[in-house]
Coordinates of C-alpha atoms and ligand atoms in Angstrom, one line a residue:
X1 CA 4.5 18.8 4.6
X2 CA 4.9 15.3 3.0
X3 CA 8.2 14.6 3.1
X4 CA 7.8 11.0 1.6
X5 CA 9.8 9.4 4.1
X6 CA 8.5 6.3 5.6
X7 CA 9.8 6.0 9.1
X8 CA 10.0 2.8 11.5
X9 CA 11.2 3.6 14.6
X10 CA 11.9 1.2 17.3
X11 CA 8.8 -1.0 16.2
X12 CA 8.2 -4.4 18.2
X13 CA 5.1 -6.5 17.3
X14 CA 4.5 -9.5 19.9
X15 CA 2.4 -12.7 18.9
X16 CA 2.3 -13.8 22.5
X17 CA 5.7 -14.6 23.3
X18 CA 7.0 -14.3 19.6
X19 CA 8.4 -11.0 18.7
X20 CA 7.7 -11.1 15.1
X21 CA 9.4 -8.0 14.7
X22 CA 11.7 -6.5 17.5
X23 CA 13.2 -2.9 18.1
X24 CA 13.1 -2.3 14.5
X25 CA 14.7 0.8 13.1
X26 CA 15.3 2.1 9.4
X27 CA 14.0 5.2 7.1
X28 CA 13.1 4.8 3.5
X29 CA 14.0 7.9 1.7
X30 CA 11.9 9.5 -1.5
X31 CA 13.3 9.3 -4.8
X32 CA 14.9 5.8 -4.3
X33 CA 14.0 2.2 -4.6
X34 CA 14.1 0.4 -1.7
X35 CA 14.2 -3.7 -1.3
X36 CA 13.2 -4.8 1.9
X37 CA 14.3 -8.1 2.1
X38 CA 14.3 -10.9 4.6
X39 CA 13.5 -15.0 5.2
X40 CA 10.5 -16.3 5.7
X41 CA 9.2 -15.0 8.7
X42 CA 11.6 -12.3 9.3
X43 CA 8.6 -10.0 10.2
X44 CA 8.4 -7.9 6.6
X45 CA 4.8 -8.6 6.3
X46 CA 4.3 -7.5 10.0
X47 CA 5.6 -4.2 9.3
X48 CA 4.3 -3.2 6.5
X49 CA 0.8 -3.8 7.7
X50 CA 2.0 -1.4 10.7
X51 CA 2.9 0.9 8.3
X52 CA -0.6 0.7 6.7
X53 CA -2.6 1.1 9.7
X54 CA -3.6 -2.6 9.4
X55 CA -1.9 -3.3 12.4
X56 CA -1.3 -1.9 16.2
X57 CA 2.4 -2.2 17.4
X58 CA 2.6 -3.5 20.8
X59 CA 5.7 -0.9 21.4
X60 CA 7.1 1.9 18.7
X61 CA 6.1 3.9 15.3
X62 CA 6.2 3.6 12.0
X63 CA 5.3 6.7 10.2
X64 CA 4.5 7.7 6.4
X65 CA 4.8 11.3 5.8
X66 CA 5.5 11.9 9.3
X67 CA 2.1 10.3 10.5
X68 CA 0.9 7.5 11.4
X69 CA -1.2 6.0 8.4
X70 CA -4.3 6.3 10.3
X71 CA -3.8 9.8 11.3
X72 CA -2.6 10.6 7.6
X73 CA -5.4 12.8 6.0
X74 CA -6.8 11.6 2.4
X75 CA -4.6 8.6 2.7
X76 CA -5.1 7.2 -0.9
X77 CA -3.4 10.3 -2.3
X78 CA -0.5 9.7 0.2
X79 CA 0.4 6.6 0.0
X80 CA -0.5 3.5 -2.9
X81 CA 0.1 0.0 -1.5
X82 CA -0.5 -3.6 -2.6
X83 CA -0.3 -6.5 -0.2
X84 CA -1.9 -9.0 -2.4
X85 CA -1.5 -9.7 -5.9
X86 CA -5.3 -10.8 -6.5
X87 CA -8.1 -9.0 -4.5
X88 CA -9.8 -8.3 -7.4
X89 CA -13.4 -9.7 -8.0
X90 CA -12.9 -11.9 -10.6
X91 CA -16.2 -11.6 -12.5
X92 CA -15.4 -8.1 -12.6
X93 CA -13.5 -7.0 -15.7
X94 CA -10.2 -4.3 -14.3
X95 CA -11.5 -1.0 -15.3
X96 CA -14.3 -1.6 -13.3
X97 CA -12.2 -3.4 -10.2
X98 CA -10.2 0.4 -10.5
X99 CA -13.7 2.6 -10.7
X100 CA -15.2 0.7 -7.8
X101 CA -11.4 1.4 -5.9
X102 CA -11.8 5.4 -7.3
X103 CA -15.3 5.5 -6.1
X104 CA -14.4 4.4 -2.5
X105 CA -11.7 6.4 -2.1
X106 CA -13.0 9.6 -3.4
X107 CA -10.7 9.9 -6.5
X108 CA -11.7 11.3 -9.9
X109 CA -12.9 8.2 -12.3
X110 CA -10.6 9.2 -15.3
X111 CA -7.6 8.1 -13.2
X112 CA -8.5 4.6 -14.1
X113 CA -7.9 4.5 -17.6
X114 CA -4.3 6.9 -17.1
X115 CA -3.6 4.5 -14.6
X116 CA -4.5 0.8 -16.8
X117 CA -2.1 2.6 -19.5
X118 CA 0.8 3.5 -16.9
X119 CA 0.6 -0.4 -16.4
X120 CA 0.1 -1.2 -19.8
X121 CA -3.2 -2.6 -19.1
X122 CA -5.2 -0.8 -21.4
X123 CA -6.0 -3.4 -24.0
X124 CA -6.8 -5.9 -21.0
X125 CA -9.4 -3.1 -19.3
X126 CA -12.6 -4.8 -20.2
X127 CA -11.3 -8.3 -19.5
X128 CA -13.1 -10.0 -16.9
X129 CA -10.1 -10.2 -14.1
X130 CA -11.1 -13.8 -13.7
X131 CA -9.1 -14.4 -16.9
X132 CA -6.0 -12.5 -16.1
X133 CA -2.3 -14.0 -15.4
X134 CA -0.5 -13.4 -12.3
X135 CA 1.6 -11.0 -14.0
X136 CA -1.6 -9.1 -15.0
X137 CA -3.2 -9.5 -11.5
X138 CA 0.3 -7.9 -10.3
X139 CA -0.4 -5.1 -13.2
X140 CA -3.9 -4.3 -11.8
X141 CA -2.3 -4.2 -8.1
X142 CA 0.1 -1.6 -9.0
X143 CA -2.2 -0.2 -10.9
X144 CA -4.9 0.2 -7.7
X145 CA -2.0 1.7 -5.7
X146 CA -1.3 4.5 -8.2
X147 CA -5.2 5.5 -8.7
X148 CA -4.6 8.6 -5.6
X149 CA -1.0 9.6 -7.3
X150 CA 0.5 8.7 -4.0
X151 CA 4.5 9.7 -3.2
X152 CA 4.8 6.8 -1.6
X153 CA 4.4 3.4 -2.4
X154 CA 4.4 0.2 -0.6
X155 CA 4.8 -3.1 -2.7
X156 CA 5.0 -6.4 -1.4
X157 CA 6.5 -8.6 -3.8
X158 CA 5.5 -7.6 -7.2
X159 CA 8.1 -9.3 -8.8
X160 CA 6.0 -12.4 -8.2
X161 CA 4.4 -13.6 -11.4
X162 CA 6.0 -11.6 -13.6
X163 CA 8.0 -13.0 -16.3
X164 CA 11.5 -12.1 -17.4
X165 CA 9.8 -9.2 -19.6
X166 CA 7.2 -7.9 -17.1
X167 CA 10.6 -7.8 -14.5
X168 CA 12.1 -5.6 -17.2
X169 CA 9.1 -3.7 -17.2
X170 CA 8.6 -3.7 -13.5
X171 CA 12.4 -2.1 -13.3
X172 CA 11.7 0.0 -15.4
X173 CA 8.1 1.8 -14.1
X174 CA 10.0 1.7 -10.4
X175 CA 12.9 3.5 -11.7
X176 CA 9.9 6.1 -13.2
X177 CA 8.5 6.2 -10.1
X178 CA 10.9 6.9 -7.7
X179 CA 13.1 9.3 -10.7
X180 CA 9.7 11.4 -10.2
X181 CA 10.7 11.9 -6.3
X182 CA 8.3 9.1 -5.1
X183 CA 9.2 6.8 -2.1
X184 CA 9.1 3.0 -3.6
X185 CA 9.6 0.6 -1.0
X186 CA 9.4 -3.0 -2.4
X187 CA 9.9 -6.2 -0.3
X188 CA 11.0 -9.7 -2.3
X189 CA 12.2 -12.7 -1.5
X190 CA 13.7 -12.7 -5.4
X191 CA 16.9 -11.4 -4.6
X192 CA 19.0 -11.2 -7.6
X193 CA 16.0 -9.0 -9.0
X194 CA 16.1 -6.8 -6.4
X195 CA 19.7 -6.7 -7.0
X196 CA 18.3 -5.1 -10.0
X197 CA 15.5 -3.2 -8.6
X198 CA 16.5 -1.6 -5.5
X199 CA 18.5 1.4 -4.9
X200 CA 18.8 0.7 -1.2
X201 CA 18.0 -2.4 0.8
X202 CA 16.6 -3.0 4.1
X203 CA 17.4 -6.3 5.3
X204 CA 15.5 -7.8 8.2
X205 CA 16.0 -11.2 9.5
X206 CA 14.5 -12.5 13.2
X207 CA 12.2 -9.8 13.4
X208 CA 15.5 -7.5 13.5
X209 CA 17.5 -5.2 10.9
X210 CA 20.4 -6.9 9.8
X211 CA 21.6 -4.5 7.4
X212 CA 20.4 -1.2 5.7
X213 CA 21.9 0.9 2.9
X214 CA 22.8 0.9 -0.6
X215 CA 22.7 -2.0 -2.5
X216 CA 26.3 -2.0 -3.8
X217 CA 27.4 -0.7 -0.1
X218 CA 25.6 -3.9 1.3
X219 CA 27.1 -6.6 -1.3
X220 CA 30.7 -5.0 -1.2
X221 CA 30.3 -4.8 2.8
X222 CA 28.9 -8.1 3.7
X223 CA 30.1 -11.0 1.0
X224 CA 33.7 -11.2 0.7
X225 CA 33.6 -11.9 -2.9
X226 CA 35.5 -15.5 -3.8
X227 CA 38.8 -15.3 -5.3
X228 CA 39.2 -17.1 -8.7
X229 CA 42.8 -17.8 -9.1
X230 CA 45.2 -19.4 -11.9
X231 CA 48.6 -21.0 -10.7
X232 CA 50.9 -23.4 -12.2
X233 CA 51.6 -25.1 -8.9
X234 CA 48.0 -25.0 -7.5
X235 CA 48.3 -27.8 -5.0
X236 CA 51.2 -25.9 -3.3
X237 CA 49.0 -22.3 -3.6
X238 CA 46.2 -24.2 -2.1
X239 CA 48.3 -25.1 0.7
X240 CA 49.6 -21.8 1.6
X241 CA 46.6 -20.4 1.2
X242 CA 44.8 -22.5 3.8
X243 CA 47.4 -21.9 5.9
X244 CA 47.3 -17.8 5.8
X245 CA 43.3 -18.9 6.6
X246 CA 41.3 -19.8 3.3
X247 CA 38.8 -22.0 2.2
X248 CA 40.3 -23.4 -1.2
X249 CA 38.5 -25.4 -3.7
X250 CA 39.5 -26.6 -6.8
X251 CA 37.1 -26.1 -9.7
X252 CA 36.9 -28.5 -12.6
X253 CA 38.8 -26.4 -15.3
X254 CA 41.8 -26.0 -13.0
X255 CA 41.3 -22.7 -11.4
X256 CA 41.2 -22.2 -7.5
X257 CA 38.3 -20.7 -5.7
X258 CA 39.2 -19.2 -2.3
X259 CA 36.8 -17.7 0.3
X260 CA 37.7 -16.0 3.4
X261 CA 40.9 -14.5 2.0
X262 CA 41.3 -11.0 -0.2
X263 CA 43.4 -10.3 -2.8
X264 CA 46.0 -8.4 -1.8
X265 CA 46.8 -11.5 1.0
X266 CA 46.5 -14.0 -1.9
X267 CA 49.1 -12.2 -3.6
X268 CA 51.1 -11.5 -0.7
X269 CA 51.2 -15.6 0.2
X270 CA 51.9 -16.7 -3.3
X271 CA 55.2 -13.9 -3.3
X272 CA 56.4 -15.2 -0.1
X273 CA 56.3 -18.9 -1.0
X274 CA 57.6 -17.9 -4.2
X275 CA 54.7 -19.1 -6.5
X276 CA 53.6 -17.7 -9.9
X277 CA 50.0 -16.2 -10.3
X278 CA 48.6 -16.2 -13.6
X279 CA 45.4 -15.5 -12.8
X280 CA 43.6 -13.6 -9.3
X281 CA 39.7 -12.3 -10.0
X282 CA 37.2 -11.3 -7.6
X283 CA 33.9 -13.1 -8.4
X284 CA 31.1 -10.4 -8.9
X285 CA 29.4 -10.1 -5.4
X286 CA 25.7 -10.9 -5.7
X287 CA 23.1 -10.0 -3.1
X288 CA 22.2 -13.6 -2.9
X289 CA 25.4 -14.4 -1.1
X290 CA 25.4 -11.2 1.0
X291 CA 21.8 -12.1 2.0
X292 CA 23.0 -15.6 2.9
X293 CA 26.0 -14.1 5.1
X294 CA 23.8 -12.1 6.6
X295 CA 21.1 -13.9 7.4
X296 CA 23.3 -16.8 8.6
X297 CA 21.8 -19.1 11.9
X298 CA 18.7 -16.5 12.0
X299 CA 17.0 -17.9 8.6
X300 CA 15.2 -20.4 11.1
X301 CA 11.9 -20.7 9.2
X302 CA 9.3 -19.3 12.3
Ligands
LIG1 N1 -1.5 -13.0 12.9 C1 -0.4 -13.6 13.8 N2 -0.3 -14.5 14.9 C2 1.0 -14.8 14.9 N3 1.8 -15.0 14.4 C3 1.6 -14.4 13.4 C4 0.9 -13.6 13.0 N4 1.1 -12.9 11.7 C5 2.6 -13.2 11.6 N5 2.7 -14.0 12.5 C6 4.1 -14.7 12.8 O1 5.7 -13.2 12.8 C7 6.6 -14.1 12.5 C8 6.6 -13.1 11.2 O2 5.9 -13.0 10.3 P1 5.6 -12.2 8.9 O3 4.7 -12.7 7.9 O4 5.5 -10.5 9.1 O5 6.9 -12.8 8.1 P2 7.8 -12.3 6.4 O6 9.2 -11.9 6.8 O7 6.4 -11.4 6.2 O8 7.7 -13.7 5.8 P3 7.4 -14.3 4.4 O9 8.4 -13.9 3.5 O10 7.1 -16.0 4.4 O11 5.8 -13.6 4.4 C9 6.5 -15.3 12.0 O12 7.0 -16.2 12.7 C10 5.1 -15.6 11.6 O13 4.4 -17.0 11.8

């Protein structure tokens, strides 16, 4: 019975002495869009390739619907994947490209026009792929992944090459697919976009899991947001906050920006020093900062 889960368990992949992935475990649930994040060389592609049966692990397992990819029956109907944007023959039309995949996977040809409509490529269906923009190639890749109407989708960098309108479209599509109960795993370096696209994130660095959870939790837990503070005696308050362990800088508009301290501690410190505060606002937490905080020191390019 297909449970729609992607389960990575104790996964290790060594290339010589390098552990590209080291004892990595996480689960991706159906009905949600999960972002797979990590700095360059973190091991994302290695993990996805193993999950898709393109590479063998040194140890550990990656299963989809409870089985390793290679043991899945009719895998095209269970898992759709986009690993590279442009693997289509440039002289073929988008429609023909999809028909070839359909035939090879034993899928009905009528799926071609259905998926072209889903990704908004119907008007360009008969144009040669070599005339497609990067955004159109991304759409074509997603269309190919959808041909088998799979429960599980694995998309490597699907936002790459899309303009803001395209990203908006992608967001709506991924939400719709997850809303249909599908499992959607999306890797990306575009962290701000991932914050928009994903419900959950799995963050890895150096081949190891750094954090997994709902985007909102990861962002809040990981990044104590800087506080914007306005105070009439800014210099005195800066000294008091620094003594309390905060790092404080003054902005051009006279507001202070404090990190490494929470709002109650700022208020207590000001009260103890008999200093007024006129504004105390947390900056919006963001995934970019959480990501940098979490992967600090592990983000060396490998
Ligand atoms: N076939 C291979 N032979 C040797 N080393 C490899 C091979 N494939 C990947 N690596 C190494 O394994 C590590 C993880 O690479 P991987 O491509 O999985 O990372 P990534 O997170 O996908 O990075 P990026 O975002 O840059 O694609 C890197 O140090 C990479 O150089």
